Tab-separated table of C-alpha atoms and ligand atoms in Angstrom:
chain	number	residue	atom	x	y	z
A	163	MET	CA	-0.050	-0.123	0.127
A	164	SER	CA	1.148	3.718	-0.328
A	165	PHE	CA	1.811	5.641	2.425
A	166	TYR	CA	1.266	8.729	0.902
A	167	HIS	CA	-1.905	9.069	2.538
A	168	CYS	CA	0.205	8.847	5.970
A	169	GLU	CA	2.445	12.478	5.501
A	170	LYS	CA	1.990	15.334	7.664
A	171	LYS	CA	-0.400	13.973	10.106
A	172	PHE	CA	1.391	12.208	12.953
A	173	LEU	CA	1.666	14.929	14.706
A	174	ARG	CA	-1.045	16.777	15.107
A	175	GLN	CA	-2.848	13.208	15.452
A	176	ARG	CA	-0.593	11.944	18.072
A	177	ALA	CA	-2.035	15.233	19.736
A	178	LEU	CA	-5.644	14.438	19.446
A	179	LEU	CA	-5.396	10.766	20.020
A	180	ASP	CA	-3.105	10.953	23.011
A	181	ILE	CA	-0.920	7.566	22.242
A	182	PRO	CA	1.898	6.689	23.550
A	183	LYS	CA	4.851	6.129	20.712
A	184	VAL	CA	5.165	2.693	21.137
A	185	ARG	CA	2.553	0.336	21.088
A	186	GLU	CA	1.967	-3.868	20.481
A	187	LEU	CA	0.806	-4.849	17.310
A	188	GLU	CA	-2.097	-7.436	18.961
A	189	PRO	CA	-4.760	-5.182	20.561
A	190	HIS	CA	-3.314	-4.122	24.509
A	191	TYR	CA	-5.109	-1.044	25.915
A	192	SER	CA	-4.769	0.318	29.344
A	193	ALA	CA	-7.469	1.435	31.412
A	194	MET	CA	-6.206	5.215	30.618
A	195	HIS	CA	-6.531	4.424	26.267
A	196	LEU	CA	-10.221	2.439	26.870
A	197	LEU	CA	-11.386	5.019	28.359
A	198	PHE	CA	-9.773	8.363	26.079
A	199	ALA	CA	-11.093	6.281	22.874
A	200	TRP	CA	-14.421	5.890	25.248
A	201	LEU	CA	-14.910	9.633	25.181
A	202	VAL	CA	-13.500	10.564	22.143
A	203	LEU	CA	-15.952	8.274	20.102
A	204	GLY	CA	-18.586	9.043	22.743
A	205	CYS	CA	-21.381	6.753	23.776
A	206	SER	CA	-23.732	6.387	20.920
A	207	PHE	CA	-23.514	3.138	20.559
A	208	CYS	CA	-25.464	2.713	24.079
A	209	PHE	CA	-28.605	3.951	22.544
A	210	GLY	CA	-28.017	3.456	19.004
A	211	GLN	CA	-27.965	-0.461	18.752
A	212	ALA	CA	-29.964	-2.059	16.831
A	213	ALA	CA	-33.045	-3.697	17.731
A	214	PRO	CA	-32.157	-7.710	17.778
A	215	ILE	CA	-33.912	-8.972	15.187
A	216	ASN	CA	-35.939	-12.281	14.370
A	217	ASP	CA	-33.517	-15.283	13.446
A	218	GLU	CA	-35.822	-16.043	10.701
A	219	ASP	CA	-36.667	-12.466	9.266
A	220	PHE	CA	-35.241	-11.930	5.525
A	221	VAL	CA	-32.146	-9.496	6.339
A	222	SER	CA	-31.677	-6.742	4.073
A	223	TYR	CA	-29.001	-4.952	3.658
A	224	SER	CA	-29.949	-1.498	2.548
A	225	GLY	CA	-28.045	1.323	2.714
A	226	PHE	CA	-25.254	-0.756	4.731
A	227	GLN	CA	-21.899	0.671	3.496
A	228	VAL	CA	-18.597	-1.180	3.157
A	229	TRP	CA	-15.670	1.235	3.868
A	230	LYS	CA	-11.867	0.373	3.627
A	231	ILE	CA	-10.249	2.213	6.417
A	232	ARG	CA	-6.552	3.091	5.141
A	233	THR	CA	-3.897	3.686	8.337
A	234	CYS	CA	-1.149	4.867	8.860
A	235	SER	CA	0.933	3.396	11.920
A	236	ASN	CA	0.160	0.773	15.008
A	237	GLU	CA	-1.548	3.699	16.884
A	238	GLU	CA	-4.074	4.537	14.019
A	239	ASP	CA	-4.890	0.542	13.083
A	240	GLN	CA	-5.516	-0.190	16.815
A	241	PHE	CA	-7.636	2.945	17.267
A	242	ALA	CA	-9.667	1.859	14.306
A	243	LEU	CA	-10.303	-1.828	15.157
A	244	GLN	CA	-11.036	0.161	18.930
A	245	MET	CA	-13.786	1.847	17.577
A	246	ILE	CA	-15.563	-0.893	14.942
A	247	ARG	CA	-15.075	-2.993	18.323
A	248	HIS	CA	-17.280	-0.831	20.352
A	249	TYR	CA	-19.459	-0.021	17.692
A	250	LYS	CA	-20.011	-3.923	17.471
A	251	PHE	CA	-19.676	-3.569	13.524
A	252	GLU	CA	-18.288	-6.045	11.818
A	253	ALA	CA	-14.463	-5.656	10.496
A	254	TRP	CA	-13.942	-7.666	6.692
A	255	LYS	CA	-10.331	-8.879	6.926
A	256	ASN	CA	-8.749	-6.787	9.783
A	257	SER	CA	-5.235	-8.233	9.297
A	258	ASP	CA	-3.113	-7.573	11.967
A	259	ALA	CA	-0.631	-6.486	9.259
A	260	ILE	CA	0.092	-3.074	9.495
A	261	ASP	CA	-0.358	-1.900	5.662
A	262	ALA	CA	-3.739	-4.178	5.165
A	263	PRO	CA	-6.248	-1.749	5.005
A	264	ILE	CA	-9.761	-2.581	7.418
A	265	GLY	CA	-12.591	-3.308	5.769
A	266	VAL	CA	-16.094	-2.880	7.942
A	267	LEU	CA	-19.341	-3.038	7.201
A	268	ILE	CA	-21.507	0.126	8.540
A	269	PRO	CA	-25.106	0.269	8.934
A	270	PRO	CA	-26.719	3.026	7.953
A	271	HIS	CA	-27.503	4.979	11.017
A	272	PHE	CA	-23.532	5.141	11.710
A	273	LEU	CA	-22.535	6.592	8.767
A	274	GLU	CA	-22.544	10.196	9.207
A	275	GLU	CA	-21.051	9.879	12.961
A	276	MET	CA	-18.059	7.367	11.682
A	277	LYS	CA	-17.450	9.853	9.035
A	278	ARG	CA	-17.191	12.675	11.667
A	279	LYS	CA	-15.268	10.832	13.811
A	280	LEU	CA	-12.259	9.696	11.242
A	281	ALA	CA	-12.497	13.286	10.216
A	282	ALA	CA	-11.937	14.107	13.769
A	283	ILE	CA	-8.919	12.132	13.903
A	284	ASN	CA	-8.138	12.600	10.038
A	285	ILE	CA	-8.086	8.864	8.961
A	286	THR	CA	-9.007	8.124	5.605
A	287	TYR	CA	-11.231	5.587	4.188
A	288	GLU	CA	-13.132	4.776	1.062
A	289	VAL	CA	-16.420	3.902	0.194
A	290	GLU	CA	-15.967	0.261	-1.140
A	291	ILE	CA	-20.020	-0.269	-1.604
A	292	SER	CA	-21.979	2.498	-1.184
A	293	ASP	CA	-25.209	0.033	-0.706
A	294	LEU	CA	-24.795	-3.504	0.428
A	295	GLN	CA	-28.537	-4.423	-0.715
A	296	ASN	CA	-27.816	-3.539	-3.990
A	297	ALA	CA	-24.538	-4.912	-4.510
A	298	ILE	CA	-26.353	-8.447	-3.500
A	299	ASN	CA	-29.172	-7.817	-5.413
A	300	ASP	CA	-26.661	-7.781	-8.554
A	301	GLU	CA	-24.657	-10.297	-7.156
A	302	ASN	CA	-26.968	-13.508	-8.530
A	303	PRO	CA	-28.620	-12.687	-11.528
A	304	ILE	CA	-31.991	-14.644	-12.294
A	305	ILE	CA	-30.804	-18.094	-13.370
A	306	ASN	CA	-31.013	-17.776	-17.118
A	307	VAL	CA	-34.013	-19.622	-18.677
A	308	SER	CA	-32.185	-22.118	-21.550
A	309	THR	CA	-30.698	-23.695	-18.501
A	310	ILE	CA	-34.127	-24.216	-16.721
A	311	THR	CA	-36.064	-25.261	-20.039
A	312	THR	CA	-33.868	-27.177	-22.038
A	313	LYS	CA	-34.011	-31.567	-20.259
A	314	MET	CA	-30.366	-31.237	-18.592
A	315	ALA	CA	-29.684	-33.704	-16.246
A	316	HIS	CA	-28.416	-31.097	-14.095
A	317	ASN	CA	-28.917	-27.592	-13.741
A	318	MET	CA	-25.708	-26.746	-12.695
A	319	ASP	CA	-23.183	-24.164	-14.132
A	320	TRP	CA	-20.936	-21.685	-13.589
A	321	THR	CA	-22.466	-18.695	-14.316
A	322	SER	CA	-24.389	-18.229	-11.517
A	323	TYR	CA	-24.363	-19.118	-7.597
A	324	HIS	CA	-26.605	-22.139	-7.092
A	325	ARG	CA	-28.730	-23.260	-4.577
A	326	LEU	CA	-27.999	-26.790	-2.638
A	327	ASP	CA	-30.550	-28.464	-4.553
A	328	ASP	CA	-29.079	-28.074	-7.911
A	329	ILE	CA	-25.112	-28.966	-5.959
A	330	TYR	CA	-26.484	-31.791	-4.806
A	331	GLY	CA	-28.318	-32.972	-7.744
A	332	TYR	CA	-24.696	-32.443	-9.822
A	333	LEU	CA	-23.125	-34.461	-7.438
A	334	ARG	CA	-25.677	-37.477	-7.938
A	335	TYR	CA	-25.469	-36.567	-11.475
A	336	LEU	CA	-21.766	-37.061	-11.960
A	337	ALA	CA	-22.115	-40.155	-9.172
A	338	ASP	CA	-24.493	-41.952	-11.734
A	339	THR	CA	-22.960	-41.040	-15.288
A	340	TYR	CA	-19.692	-41.359	-14.076
A	341	PRO	CA	-20.132	-44.995	-11.874
A	342	ASN	CA	-16.513	-46.271	-12.481
A	343	LEU	CA	-14.406	-42.412	-11.545
A	344	VAL	CA	-17.468	-41.165	-9.148
A	345	ARG	CA	-18.836	-42.361	-5.835
A	346	LEU	CA	-21.204	-40.176	-3.964
A	347	ILE	CA	-20.173	-41.084	-0.154
A	348	ASP	CA	-22.739	-39.256	2.851
A	349	ILE	CA	-20.611	-38.729	5.847
A	350	GLY	CA	-23.564	-38.054	8.075
A	351	THR	CA	-25.997	-35.175	8.237
A	352	SER	CA	-25.842	-31.050	9.474
A	353	TYR	CA	-27.282	-29.721	12.361
A	354	GLU	CA	-30.934	-29.109	9.969
A	355	ASP	CA	-30.548	-32.533	8.554
A	356	ARG	CA	-29.111	-31.894	5.546
A	357	PRO	CA	-27.062	-34.687	3.965
A	358	LEU	CA	-23.636	-34.059	3.956
A	359	TYR	CA	-21.529	-35.241	1.033
A	360	VAL	CA	-18.062	-36.060	-0.288
A	361	VAL	CA	-17.211	-37.108	-3.291
A	362	ARG	CA	-14.495	-39.578	-4.204
A	363	ILE	CA	-13.194	-39.383	-7.875
A	364	SER	CA	-10.777	-42.535	-8.357
A	365	ASN	CA	-9.484	-44.710	-11.350
A	366	SER	CA	-8.082	-46.771	-9.375
A	367	PRO	CA	-9.907	-50.612	-9.625
A	368	THR	CA	-8.669	-51.337	-5.997
A	369	ALA	CA	-10.123	-48.288	-3.751
A	370	ASP	CA	-8.706	-46.578	-1.596
A	371	THR	CA	-5.599	-47.396	-1.730
A	372	GLN	CA	-3.707	-44.258	-3.699
A	373	PRO	CA	-2.550	-41.035	-2.184
A	374	ALA	CA	-5.580	-38.337	-2.139
A	375	VAL	CA	-6.321	-34.730	-2.555
A	376	TRP	CA	-9.045	-33.475	0.126
A	377	ILE	CA	-11.031	-29.946	-1.092
A	378	ASP	CA	-13.498	-28.946	0.772
A	379	GLY	CA	-15.762	-25.895	0.009
A	380	GLY	CA	-18.395	-23.909	2.311
A	381	ILE	CA	-17.231	-24.087	5.212
A	382	HIS	CA	-18.527	-20.159	5.757
A	383	ALA	CA	-21.693	-19.904	4.595
A	384	ARG	CA	-21.794	-17.063	3.121
A	385	GLU	CA	-18.333	-17.389	0.400
A	386	TRP	CA	-20.083	-18.353	-2.321
A	387	ILE	CA	-17.202	-18.684	-4.467
A	388	SER	CA	-15.743	-21.830	-2.732
A	389	PRO	CA	-18.665	-24.008	-3.621
A	390	ALA	CA	-19.138	-22.553	-6.801
A	391	LEU	CA	-14.771	-23.710	-7.276
A	392	ALA	CA	-15.139	-26.893	-5.515
A	393	THR	CA	-17.756	-27.755	-8.065
A	394	TYR	CA	-16.131	-26.310	-10.805
A	395	ILE	CA	-12.815	-28.553	-10.259
A	396	LEU	CA	-15.543	-31.661	-9.929
A	397	HIS	CA	-16.415	-30.910	-13.485
A	398	GLN	CA	-13.255	-30.485	-14.465
A	399	LEU	CA	-11.527	-33.357	-12.707
A	400	VAL	CA	-14.340	-35.782	-14.373
A	401	GLU	CA	-16.045	-34.367	-17.260
A	402	GLU	CA	-12.779	-32.613	-19.414
A	403	PRO	CA	-10.801	-35.846	-20.956
A	404	THR	CA	-7.963	-33.432	-20.715
A	405	ASN	CA	-7.545	-33.242	-17.837
A	406	ALA	CA	-7.274	-36.977	-16.966
A	407	GLY	CA	-3.931	-36.824	-15.954
A	408	LEU	CA	-4.934	-35.473	-12.673
A	409	LEU	CA	-5.912	-38.449	-12.152
A	410	LEU	CA	-3.254	-40.658	-12.648
A	411	ASN	CA	-2.218	-42.518	-9.427
A	412	VAL	CA	-4.044	-39.843	-7.207
A	413	ASP	CA	-7.753	-40.277	-5.456
A	414	TRP	CA	-9.586	-36.890	-5.054
A	415	TYR	CA	-11.840	-36.347	-2.205
A	416	ILE	CA	-14.428	-33.745	-2.581
A	417	MET	CA	-16.689	-31.865	-0.164
A	418	PRO	CA	-18.075	-28.819	-2.028
A	419	VAL	CA	-20.340	-27.608	0.852
A	420	MET	CA	-19.101	-28.885	4.465
A	421	ASN	CA	-21.621	-26.566	6.129
A	422	PRO	CA	-25.181	-27.098	3.802
A	423	ASP	CA	-27.712	-25.165	6.514
A	424	GLY	CA	-25.457	-22.157	6.476
A	425	TYR	CA	-25.262	-22.126	2.938
A	426	GLU	CA	-28.676	-22.169	2.307
A	427	TYR	CA	-29.870	-19.543	4.965
A	428	THR	CA	-27.512	-16.904	3.053
A	429	HIS	CA	-29.807	-17.902	0.524
A	430	THR	CA	-32.724	-17.316	1.775
A	431	LYS	CA	-32.528	-15.524	4.807
A	432	ASN	CA	-29.060	-13.941	5.258
A	433	ARG	CA	-26.816	-12.893	2.572
A	434	LEU	CA	-23.846	-12.829	5.286
A	435	TRP	CA	-24.246	-15.296	7.388
A	436	ARG	CA	-20.906	-17.383	7.992
A	437	LYS	CA	-21.486	-19.829	11.061
A	438	THR	CA	-23.707	-23.493	10.945
A	439	ARG	CA	-27.216	-22.489	12.193
A	440	SER	CA	-27.228	-24.515	15.701
A	441	LYS	CA	-28.714	-23.663	18.799
A	442	THR	CA	-26.335	-22.069	20.967
A	443	SER	CA	-26.631	-21.574	24.982
A	444	SER	CA	-27.958	-17.826	23.610
A	445	LYS	CA	-31.551	-18.181	22.693
A	446	LYS	CA	-30.657	-14.911	20.519
A	447	CYS	CA	-27.917	-16.445	18.626
A	448	ARG	CA	-27.514	-19.470	16.516
A	449	GLY	CA	-24.382	-20.596	14.694
A	450	VAL	CA	-20.903	-21.649	15.437
A	451	ASP	CA	-17.979	-20.426	13.411
A	452	ALA	CA	-17.023	-24.361	11.723
A	453	ASN	CA	-13.646	-23.020	11.024
A	454	ARG	CA	-13.221	-22.699	15.113
A	455	ASN	CA	-14.499	-25.386	16.188
A	456	PHE	CA	-12.000	-28.263	14.932
A	457	GLY	CA	-9.944	-30.151	17.598
A	458	TYR	CA	-6.478	-28.930	17.536
A	459	LYS	CA	-5.936	-26.379	19.872
A	460	TRP	CA	-9.547	-25.404	19.757
A	461	GLY	CA	-10.550	-22.639	22.449
A	462	GLY	CA	-7.153	-20.410	21.547
A	463	ALA	CA	-6.685	-17.362	20.209
A	464	GLY	CA	-8.742	-15.764	17.668
A	465	SER	CA	-12.150	-17.442	18.389
A	466	SER	CA	-14.329	-16.148	20.687
A	467	ARG	CA	-16.701	-17.864	23.940
A	468	ASP	CA	-19.488	-15.811	22.952
A	469	PRO	CA	-22.658	-17.502	20.920
A	470	CYS	CA	-23.529	-13.851	19.459
A	471	ALA	CA	-20.130	-13.545	17.873
A	472	ILE	CA	-19.177	-14.537	14.289
A	473	LYS	CA	-15.668	-16.590	15.173
A	474	PHE	CA	-17.723	-18.254	17.876
A	475	ARG	CA	-16.237	-21.359	18.731
A	476	GLY	CA	-18.425	-23.960	19.983
A	477	SER	CA	-19.804	-25.370	23.543
A	478	ASN	CA	-16.451	-28.334	22.668
A	479	ALA	CA	-14.317	-28.954	19.924
A	480	PHE	CA	-16.327	-30.730	17.226
A	481	SER	CA	-19.896	-29.970	18.899
A	482	GLU	CA	-21.298	-29.619	15.235
A	483	PRO	CA	-22.684	-32.701	13.091
A	484	GLU	CA	-20.806	-30.991	10.429
A	485	THR	CA	-16.857	-30.812	11.613
A	486	LEU	CA	-17.587	-34.270	13.754
A	487	ALA	CA	-18.710	-35.768	10.222
A	488	THR	CA	-15.871	-34.290	8.471
A	489	SER	CA	-12.814	-34.925	10.502
A	490	ASN	CA	-14.124	-38.545	11.234
A	491	PHE	CA	-14.098	-39.155	7.432
A	492	ILE	CA	-10.475	-37.455	7.159
A	493	THR	CA	-9.088	-39.642	10.054
A	494	GLU	CA	-10.344	-42.492	8.554
A	495	LYS	CA	-8.567	-41.804	5.738
A	496	SER	CA	-5.653	-40.228	6.695
A	497	LYS	CA	-2.778	-42.831	5.646
A	498	GLN	CA	-4.483	-41.899	2.204
A	499	ILE	CA	-4.908	-38.366	2.317
A	500	LYS	CA	-1.574	-36.581	1.628
A	501	LEU	CA	-2.987	-32.543	0.737
A	502	TYR	CA	-5.473	-31.233	2.590
A	503	LEU	CA	-7.216	-27.838	1.229
A	504	THR	CA	-10.147	-25.513	2.154
A	505	LEU	CA	-11.840	-22.825	0.011
A	506	HIS	CA	-12.527	-19.522	1.491
A	507	SER	CA	-12.970	-15.910	0.556
A	508	PHE	CA	-11.420	-13.563	0.492
A	509	GLY	CA	-8.365	-12.294	0.466
A	510	GLN	CA	-5.617	-14.084	-2.370
A	511	VAL	CA	-3.566	-15.561	-0.287
A	512	PHE	CA	-2.274	-19.227	0.879
A	513	LEU	CA	-2.226	-19.785	4.669
A	514	LEU	CA	-0.018	-22.383	5.933
A	515	PRO	CA	-0.243	-23.359	9.122
A	516	TRP	CA	0.157	-23.130	12.377
A	517	GLY	CA	-3.111	-20.462	12.597
A	518	ASP	CA	-3.130	-20.295	16.880
A	519	SER	CA	-0.008	-18.505	17.057
A	520	VAL	CA	3.178	-17.201	14.682
A	521	ALA	CA	4.521	-20.400	15.010
A	522	TYR	CA	6.068	-22.742	12.146
A	523	PRO	CA	5.910	-26.477	11.513
A	524	SER	CA	9.183	-28.119	11.557
A	525	ASP	CA	8.448	-28.621	7.552
A	526	TYR	CA	7.397	-25.271	6.750
A	527	ASP	CA	9.547	-24.670	4.101
A	528	GLU	CA	8.801	-27.284	2.434
A	529	MET	CA	5.017	-26.500	2.426
A	530	LYS	CA	5.794	-23.371	1.522
A	531	ALA	CA	7.754	-24.027	-1.862
A	532	LEU	CA	4.674	-26.352	-3.056
A	533	ALA	CA	2.209	-23.688	-2.421
A	534	LYS	CA	4.553	-21.393	-4.145
A	535	ASN	CA	4.829	-23.435	-7.145
A	536	ALA	CA	0.961	-23.775	-7.462
A	537	ALA	CA	0.742	-20.261	-6.782
A	538	SER	CA	3.262	-19.695	-9.826
A	539	LYS	CA	0.282	-20.823	-11.979
A	540	PHE	CA	-2.056	-18.091	-11.654
A	541	LYS	CA	-1.937	-15.781	-14.489
A	542	ARG	CA	-4.900	-13.329	-14.121
A	543	TYR	CA	-4.684	-13.257	-10.051
A	544	LYS	CA	-2.034	-12.981	-8.017
A	545	TYR	CA	-1.558	-14.638	-4.211
A	546	ARG	CA	0.326	-14.344	-1.545
A	547	VAL	CA	1.844	-17.774	0.503
A	548	GLY	CA	2.304	-17.503	4.062
A	549	ASN	CA	1.537	-18.500	7.624
A	550	LEU	CA	-1.931	-17.687	8.585
A	551	ALA	CA	-0.782	-15.907	11.761
A	552	ALA	CA	1.375	-13.424	10.147
A	553	VAL	CA	-0.201	-12.934	7.128
A	554	LEU	CA	-3.949	-12.619	8.478
A	555	TYR	CA	-4.992	-12.765	12.075
A	556	ARG	CA	-5.038	-16.014	14.667
A	557	ALA	CA	-7.484	-18.706	14.304
A	558	SER	CA	-7.287	-21.391	16.613
A	559	GLY	CA	-9.458	-24.242	15.942
A	560	ASN	CA	-9.112	-24.163	12.474
A	561	SER	CA	-9.267	-27.215	9.694
A	562	ALA	CA	-6.173	-26.989	8.021
A	563	ASP	CA	-4.042	-26.511	11.420
A	564	TRP	CA	-6.345	-30.135	12.704
A	565	ALA	CA	-5.612	-31.503	9.219
A	566	LYS	CA	-1.781	-30.543	10.171
A	567	SER	CA	-1.769	-32.158	13.513
A	568	ILE	CA	-3.049	-35.439	12.268
A	569	GLY	CA	-0.407	-36.001	10.239
A	570	ILE	CA	-1.941	-34.637	6.567
A	571	ASP	CA	1.523	-33.017	5.542
A	572	TYR	CA	0.862	-30.444	3.014
A	573	SER	CA	-1.897	-28.757	4.652
A	574	TYR	CA	-3.704	-25.115	3.428
A	575	THR	CA	-6.519	-22.574	3.388
A	576	VAL	CA	-6.650	-20.466	0.477
A	577	GLU	CA	-8.492	-17.144	0.183
A	578	LEU	CA	-9.699	-16.779	-2.942
A	579	PRO	CA	-10.119	-13.200	-5.093
A	580	ALA	CA	-12.593	-10.599	-3.810
A	581	LYS	CA	-12.624	-7.385	-3.110
A	582	ASP	CA	-15.066	-8.471	0.066
A	583	PHE	CA	-18.192	-11.585	0.325
A	584	ILE	CA	-20.397	-10.141	-2.546
A	585	LEU	CA	-18.339	-11.443	-5.268
A	586	PRO	CA	-20.674	-11.085	-8.759
A	587	SER	CA	-21.261	-14.541	-10.209
A	588	SER	CA	-20.053	-13.623	-13.557
A	589	ARG	CA	-16.100	-14.097	-12.033
A	590	ILE	CA	-16.801	-17.668	-10.699
A	591	LEU	CA	-15.162	-19.010	-14.539
A	592	PRO	CA	-12.312	-16.436	-14.352
A	593	VAL	CA	-11.574	-17.476	-11.062
A	594	SER	CA	-11.926	-20.996	-11.000
A	595	GLN	CA	-10.400	-21.514	-14.605
A	596	ASP	CA	-7.615	-19.202	-13.109
A	597	PHE	CA	-6.962	-21.242	-9.867
A	598	PHE	CA	-7.448	-24.487	-11.407
A	599	PRO	CA	-4.122	-25.134	-13.138
A	600	ALA	CA	-2.372	-25.170	-9.077
A	601	LEU	CA	-3.989	-28.737	-8.901
A	602	GLU	CA	-2.060	-29.957	-11.148
A	603	VAL	CA	1.256	-28.836	-8.934
A	604	PHE	CA	-0.986	-30.446	-6.320
A	605	ALA	CA	-1.805	-33.884	-7.821
A	606	ALA	CA	2.120	-34.252	-9.417
A	607	LYS	CA	3.326	-33.703	-5.686
A	608	VAL	CA	0.760	-36.123	-4.091
A	609	ALA	CA	1.290	-39.323	-6.895
A	610	THR	CA	4.865	-39.620	-5.295
A	611	LEU	CA	4.185	-39.734	-1.969
A	612	ASN	CA	3.342	-43.392	-0.699
A	613	VAL	CA	0.548	-44.418	0.858
A	614	THR	CA	1.250	-46.049	4.212
B	753	LIG	O1	-11.319	-16.258	9.527
B	753	LIG	C1	-10.974	-17.885	9.337
B	753	LIG	O2	-11.458	-18.814	9.673
B	753	LIG	C2	-10.378	-17.296	7.611
B	753	LIG	N1	-10.456	-16.087	7.068
B	753	LIG	S1	-12.122	-15.760	6.829
B	753	LIG	O3	-12.155	-14.823	5.670
B	753	LIG	N2	-12.191	-16.713	5.131
B	753	LIG	O4	-13.232	-16.316	7.532
B	753	LIG	C3	-9.209	-17.811	8.071
B	753	LIG	C4	-8.303	-19.246	8.194
B	753	LIG	C5	-7.375	-19.336	8.146
B	753	LIG	N3	-7.095	-20.767	8.865
B	753	LIG	C6	-6.093	-21.184	8.835
B	753	LIG	N4	-4.448	-21.290	8.077
B	753	LIG	N5	-5.909	-22.896	8.470
B	754	LIG	ZN1	-13.818	-18.588	5.394
């Protein structure tokens, strides 16, 4: 990022903010700072909090804006984060890195107040989305009529985001049409009783003997590009003969939608829902962040014990039927699965363990070399590669850390390209086509590994 907007403002600002010269990167506030922030921010939050919504009502984001706040120093960064926490706004991608802009979702009735507060301390921002509901309405135009009227055996395409029925219909279609290659495995049911499906692709005559790649999508309900890419990968591996080389000596396990209840909920009620849909100890708040619910370092930094928080870790590790079924299946196949890949959005980054703290596995360099090699295949979008906690933020209980911890040597989280969670459906194909060649690198590596 360029720091041109940062010039010549520090002195005036330091006086305004009254913040000490040295601050830690991690949030750390003295009572004085908190009191001061409280005074600067005022107490509008005490009165202005939105009324609790009925969980079954449709949530409109009309008038909501997404801002990118650009900070110039740790002090500003911490101050902006403190302000976001104070107002209980949702921060999108508040990377700990000082040069990363902070995305923040601002409800309409706070817009003016925020403008004033940021102007008072001279912090700059850009309005990235001026009306979130408009962006949501434009994201996924009605599926084109020809798909519905032609008598296709499935409704899937990669020019629109599809409901779960279409996705599951496509998985069944693949299993029925290519029985020698594809098996649909029902690994359990979600909290709301939807099936949890894994697709196995294997051209080996003896099942489960080849080294395998695991790919999952849709852990986070609102990251629609993730299941879209997972189904695109299925399509390419199964239906595109030129990709036959990727099936040589390698099996694939692909779970396109790990959190089907949440996914459906984002289509019907709340486009920005992230979690599962289970009941919690709070009557008001449902759902667990499935990517904080896995059983390695569960409950640590970057996860919340508050059932209303978007990073709620759950009452215990694997409290959710979705994470439990997935982890049981992967554990059962852990000798075979050599590479774990979980698809998220957004950020254009390959994240490597560990995510609970800034710590690196002993084979980090090798993991990183493979990811860099895979990322070098991307032509349209450039990805960064690095340790989760260092590049992004801490995320204890995430699935990729857990996969690494059970001995799957190559374990990655990918944050796909997008500016925010709303990505027009016209971008599904460009993102997917750009991503697919990276799998050649992964498959080639996995093919060399022994199933022990
Ligand atoms: O916070 C998360 O769970 C992920 N980011 S997201 O915006 N998609 O929610 C990052 C988790 C990274 N996890 C691992 N490195 N395994
Ligand atoms: Zn995610």
